Tab-separated table of C-alpha atoms in Angstrom:
chain	number	residue	atom	x	y	z
A	139	MET	CA	-153.423	19.559	106.348
A	140	THR	CA	-157.144	20.262	106.992
A	141	GLN	CA	-157.877	23.411	108.968
A	142	PRO	CA	-159.900	23.122	112.185
A	143	PRO	CA	-163.645	23.835	111.926
A	144	SER	CA	-164.655	27.492	111.706
A	145	THR	CA	-167.815	28.677	113.403
A	146	PRO	CA	-170.539	29.301	110.777
A	147	PRO	CA	-172.360	32.650	110.814
A	148	GLY	CA	-175.865	32.983	112.165
A	149	GLY	CA	-175.236	31.203	115.441
A	150	LEU	CA	-175.123	27.839	113.677
A	151	PRO	CA	-172.905	25.106	115.102
A	152	ALA	CA	-169.789	23.743	113.333
A	153	VAL	CA	-171.215	20.313	112.785
A	154	ALA	CA	-171.837	17.964	109.843
A	155	ILE	CA	-175.288	16.543	109.278
A	156	TRP	CA	-175.078	12.950	107.971
A	157	LEU	CA	-178.331	11.779	106.410
A	158	THR	CA	-178.337	8.013	105.944
A	159	GLY	CA	-181.063	5.698	104.725
A	160	LEU	CA	-182.287	3.448	101.974
A	161	PRO	CA	-182.343	4.628	98.386
A	162	CYS	CA	-185.413	6.886	97.844
A	163	ALA	CA	-186.008	7.270	101.593
A	164	GLY	CA	-185.983	11.067	101.144
A	165	LYS	CA	-182.384	12.078	101.970
A	166	SER	CA	-181.833	14.419	98.992
A	167	THR	CA	-185.140	16.146	99.374
A	168	ILE	CA	-184.588	16.754	103.080
A	169	ALA	CA	-181.057	17.961	102.400
A	170	LYS	CA	-182.305	20.614	99.969
A	171	LEU	CA	-185.040	21.826	102.374
A	172	LEU	CA	-182.543	21.861	105.227
A	173	ALA	CA	-180.104	23.868	103.122
A	174	GLU	CA	-182.839	26.507	102.567
A	175	ARG	CA	-183.285	26.817	106.350
A	176	VAL	CA	-179.528	27.120	106.907
A	177	ARG	CA	-179.345	29.912	104.322
A	178	GLY	CA	-182.273	31.612	105.965
A	179	ALA	CA	-180.431	31.595	109.257
A	180	GLY	CA	-177.425	33.295	107.636
A	181	GLY	CA	-175.299	30.181	107.155
A	182	THR	CA	-173.745	28.607	104.066
A	183	PRO	CA	-174.891	25.066	103.446
A	184	CYS	CA	-172.779	22.580	101.537
A	185	ILE	CA	-174.850	19.666	100.217
A	186	LEU	CA	-172.808	16.506	99.666
A	187	ASP	CA	-175.246	14.238	97.822
A	188	GLY	CA	-174.275	10.708	96.996
A	189	ASP	CA	-175.235	10.768	93.309
A	190	ALA	CA	-173.612	14.130	92.793
A	191	LEU	CA	-170.437	13.034	94.557
A	192	ARG	CA	-170.201	10.006	92.366
A	193	ALA	CA	-170.668	12.068	89.204
A	194	ALA	CA	-168.229	14.784	90.218
A	195	GLY	CA	-165.288	12.896	91.580
A	196	SER	CA	-166.009	9.303	92.359
A	197	ARG	CA	-166.649	7.765	88.971
A	198	ASP	CA	-163.998	5.210	89.803
A	199	LEU	CA	-166.200	3.709	92.575
A	200	GLY	CA	-168.737	0.968	92.133
A	201	PHE	CA	-171.087	-0.481	94.675
A	202	SER	CA	-168.991	-3.141	96.308
A	203	ALA	CA	-168.593	-3.038	100.090
A	204	ALA	CA	-165.075	-1.625	99.723
A	205	ASP	CA	-166.228	1.060	97.304
A	206	ARG	CA	-169.105	2.040	99.578
A	207	HIS	CA	-166.641	2.463	102.463
A	208	GLU	CA	-164.451	4.585	100.219
A	209	GLN	CA	-167.406	6.767	99.230
A	210	ALA	CA	-168.195	7.397	102.890
A	211	ARG	CA	-164.592	8.287	103.550
A	212	ARG	CA	-164.526	10.760	100.677
A	213	ALA	CA	-167.808	12.320	101.781
A	214	ALA	CA	-166.445	12.680	105.306
A	215	ARG	CA	-163.278	14.372	104.099
A	216	ALA	CA	-165.340	16.743	101.966
A	217	ALA	CA	-167.517	17.534	104.986
A	218	LEU	CA	-164.420	18.264	107.061
A	219	LYS	CA	-163.146	20.694	104.378
A	220	ALA	CA	-166.589	22.418	104.341
A	221	LEU	CA	-166.405	22.815	108.115
A	222	ALA	CA	-162.966	24.416	107.785
A	223	ARG	CA	-164.513	26.972	105.416
A	224	GLY	CA	-167.221	27.829	107.932
A	225	GLU	CA	-169.960	26.040	106.000
A	226	VAL	CA	-172.605	23.636	107.236
A	227	PRO	CA	-172.102	20.301	105.441
A	228	ILE	CA	-175.206	18.245	104.787
A	229	VAL	CA	-174.213	14.738	103.667
A	230	ALA	CA	-176.922	12.706	102.002
A	231	ILE	CA	-175.713	9.258	101.036
A	232	VAL	CA	-177.012	5.763	101.593
A	233	SER	CA	-173.873	4.750	103.550
A	234	PRO	CA	-175.412	1.388	104.393
A	235	TYR	CA	-172.750	-0.012	106.747
A	236	ARG	CA	-172.337	0.966	110.392
A	237	SER	CA	-168.566	0.467	110.182
A	238	ALA	CA	-168.306	2.982	107.303
A	239	ARG	CA	-170.388	5.523	109.137
A	240	ALA	CA	-168.235	5.023	112.247
A	241	GLU	CA	-165.123	5.751	110.187
A	242	ALA	CA	-166.809	8.847	108.758
A	243	ARG	CA	-167.595	9.993	112.303
A	244	ALA	CA	-163.936	9.509	113.264
A	245	ILE	CA	-162.764	11.573	110.271
A	246	VAL	CA	-165.130	14.456	110.919
A	247	GLY	CA	-164.815	14.224	114.723
A	248	ALA	CA	-167.391	12.656	116.962
A	249	GLU	CA	-168.375	15.981	118.522
A	250	ARG	CA	-168.986	17.419	115.023
A	251	PHE	CA	-170.927	14.550	113.524
A	252	LEU	CA	-174.736	14.321	113.729
A	253	GLU	CA	-176.058	11.048	112.307
A	254	VAL	CA	-179.655	11.300	111.112
A	255	HIS	CA	-181.473	8.155	110.040
A	256	VAL	CA	-183.888	8.838	107.197
A	257	ASP	CA	-186.122	5.855	107.977
A	258	ALA	CA	-188.655	4.622	105.432
A	259	PRO	CA	-189.839	1.080	104.746
A	260	THR	CA	-188.506	-0.610	101.624
A	261	ALA	CA	-192.005	-0.780	100.119
A	262	ILE	CA	-192.399	3.005	100.437
A	263	CYS	CA	-188.973	3.638	98.945
A	264	GLU	CA	-189.818	1.348	96.075
A	265	ASP	CA	-193.039	3.230	95.397
A	266	ARG	CA	-191.088	6.508	95.277
A	267	ASP	CA	-188.456	5.108	92.896
A	268	VAL	CA	-189.074	7.000	89.638
A	269	ARG	CA	-185.960	5.433	88.051
A	270	GLY	CA	-187.097	1.904	88.584
A	271	LEU	CA	-183.932	0.830	90.287
A	272	TYR	CA	-185.677	-1.392	92.857
A	273	ALA	CA	-187.525	-3.195	90.105
A	274	ARG	CA	-184.334	-3.695	88.135
A	275	ALA	CA	-182.560	-4.957	91.255
A	276	ARG	CA	-185.348	-7.496	91.872
A	277	ALA	CA	-185.023	-8.592	88.261
A	278	GLY	CA	-181.304	-9.148	88.792
A	279	GLU	CA	-180.329	-6.289	86.455
A	280	VAL	CA	-178.680	-4.201	89.228
A	281	GLN	CA	-176.263	-5.934	91.530
A	282	ALA	CA	-175.546	-5.152	95.199
A	283	PHE	CA	-178.527	-2.798	95.490
A	284	THR	CA	-179.133	-1.681	99.071
A	285	GLY	CA	-182.374	-2.915	100.427
A	286	VAL	CA	-182.796	-5.695	97.875
A	287	SER	CA	-179.550	-7.636	97.287
A	288	ASP	CA	-177.287	-5.819	99.743
A	289	PRO	CA	-178.055	-5.098	103.422
A	290	TYR	CA	-178.755	-1.786	105.037
A	291	GLU	CA	-177.541	-1.551	108.670
A	292	PRO	CA	-179.670	1.125	110.357
A	293	PRO	CA	-178.055	3.360	113.037
A	294	ILE	CA	-178.471	1.978	116.559
A	295	ALA	CA	-178.582	5.367	118.298
A	296	PRO	CA	-178.759	8.189	115.751
A	297	ALA	CA	-178.992	11.792	116.830
A	298	LEU	CA	-182.403	11.850	115.141
A	299	ARG	CA	-184.588	9.369	113.352
A	300	LEU	CA	-186.993	10.610	110.681
A	301	LYS	CA	-190.021	8.456	109.826
A	302	THR	CA	-190.482	9.852	106.322
A	303	ALA	CA	-193.460	7.581	105.532
A	304	LYS	CA	-195.410	9.347	108.328
A	305	GLU	CA	-194.333	13.019	107.909
A	306	PRO	CA	-193.748	15.391	104.978
A	307	PRO	CA	-190.207	16.332	104.072
A	308	GLN	CA	-190.775	19.880	105.262
A	309	THR	CA	-191.450	18.556	108.750
A	310	SER	CA	-188.397	16.342	108.593
A	311	ALA	CA	-186.156	19.254	107.547
A	312	ALA	CA	-187.595	21.375	110.324
A	313	ARG	CA	-186.734	18.646	112.869
A	314	VAL	CA	-183.156	18.427	111.635
A	315	PHE	CA	-182.840	22.170	111.792
A	316	ALA	CA	-184.084	22.067	115.388
A	317	LEU	CA	-181.366	19.499	116.051
A	318	LEU	CA	-178.810	22.034	114.749
A	319	GLY	CA	-180.221	24.581	117.160
A	320	ARG	CA	-179.727	22.177	120.117
A	321	ALA	CA	-176.198	21.502	118.905
A	322	ALA	CA	-175.537	25.274	118.821
A	323	GLY	CA	-176.639	25.468	122.431
A	324	GLY	CA	-174.187	22.664	123.281
A	325	ASP	CA	-171.394	24.589	121.519
A	326	ARG	CA	-172.162	27.700	123.562
A	327	SER	CA	-172.140	25.675	126.779
A	328	ARG	CA	-168.754	24.136	125.911
A	329	ASP	CA	-167.367	27.590	125.064
A	330	ALA	CA	-168.602	28.923	128.398
A	331	ARG	CA	-167.034	26.015	130.262
A	332	HIS	CA	-163.732	26.467	128.425
A	333	SER	CA	-163.768	30.218	129.138
A	334	HIS	CA	-164.482	29.610	132.831
A	335	SER	CA	-161.666	27.049	133.023
A	336	ALA	CA	-159.234	29.398	131.355
A	337	VAL	CA	-160.139	32.242	133.743
A	338	ALA	CA	-159.765	29.879	136.729
A	339	ALA	CA	-156.395	28.639	135.464
A	340	ASP	CA	-155.197	32.250	134.944
A	341	ARG	CA	-156.214	33.188	138.492
A	342	SER	CA	-154.386	30.149	139.959
A	343	ARG	CA	-151.184	31.300	138.318
A	344	ARG	CA	-151.330	34.733	139.913
């Protein structure tokens, strides 16, 4: 049974950052820069990168719709375990389908899930693609490639949208870290309300 989230040190909130976007949109780079900021604040980041997750424990998954849903589920479960350890999970996977991200949100807990859209045009992503995967997909050598032969469903109302074609990754990471700060404020407000309610309930019993 998964333990409930523990509060990370440094005043950081017990939330998971979920970076979603096209391949080569900048998710991994932003995740690494964000992790540096979390460490600087006294927290322990846990980067859950799509390629690394596949290499470490999801070699059985391909790129079908069902397998992409399963990858999102596994990433969400890993994020939940990181939260239980008092870490700050930073998930960086394409996760192209809204339904899969909704399921991930349900696994982590809606109040602990911050969806961030790493938004870059396909043409920009293709220019950044040092592995040539977009070109191979257009040539028919790679099947079900998001943005070419498989759709990407952008978030309708993400917690934050990063236009990575218009700002450097350092700025994007700073904006996500600021989002964490606002979430921490929300945590403190909830704690204060709960404490006030508990005191009121105790007084009513006297």
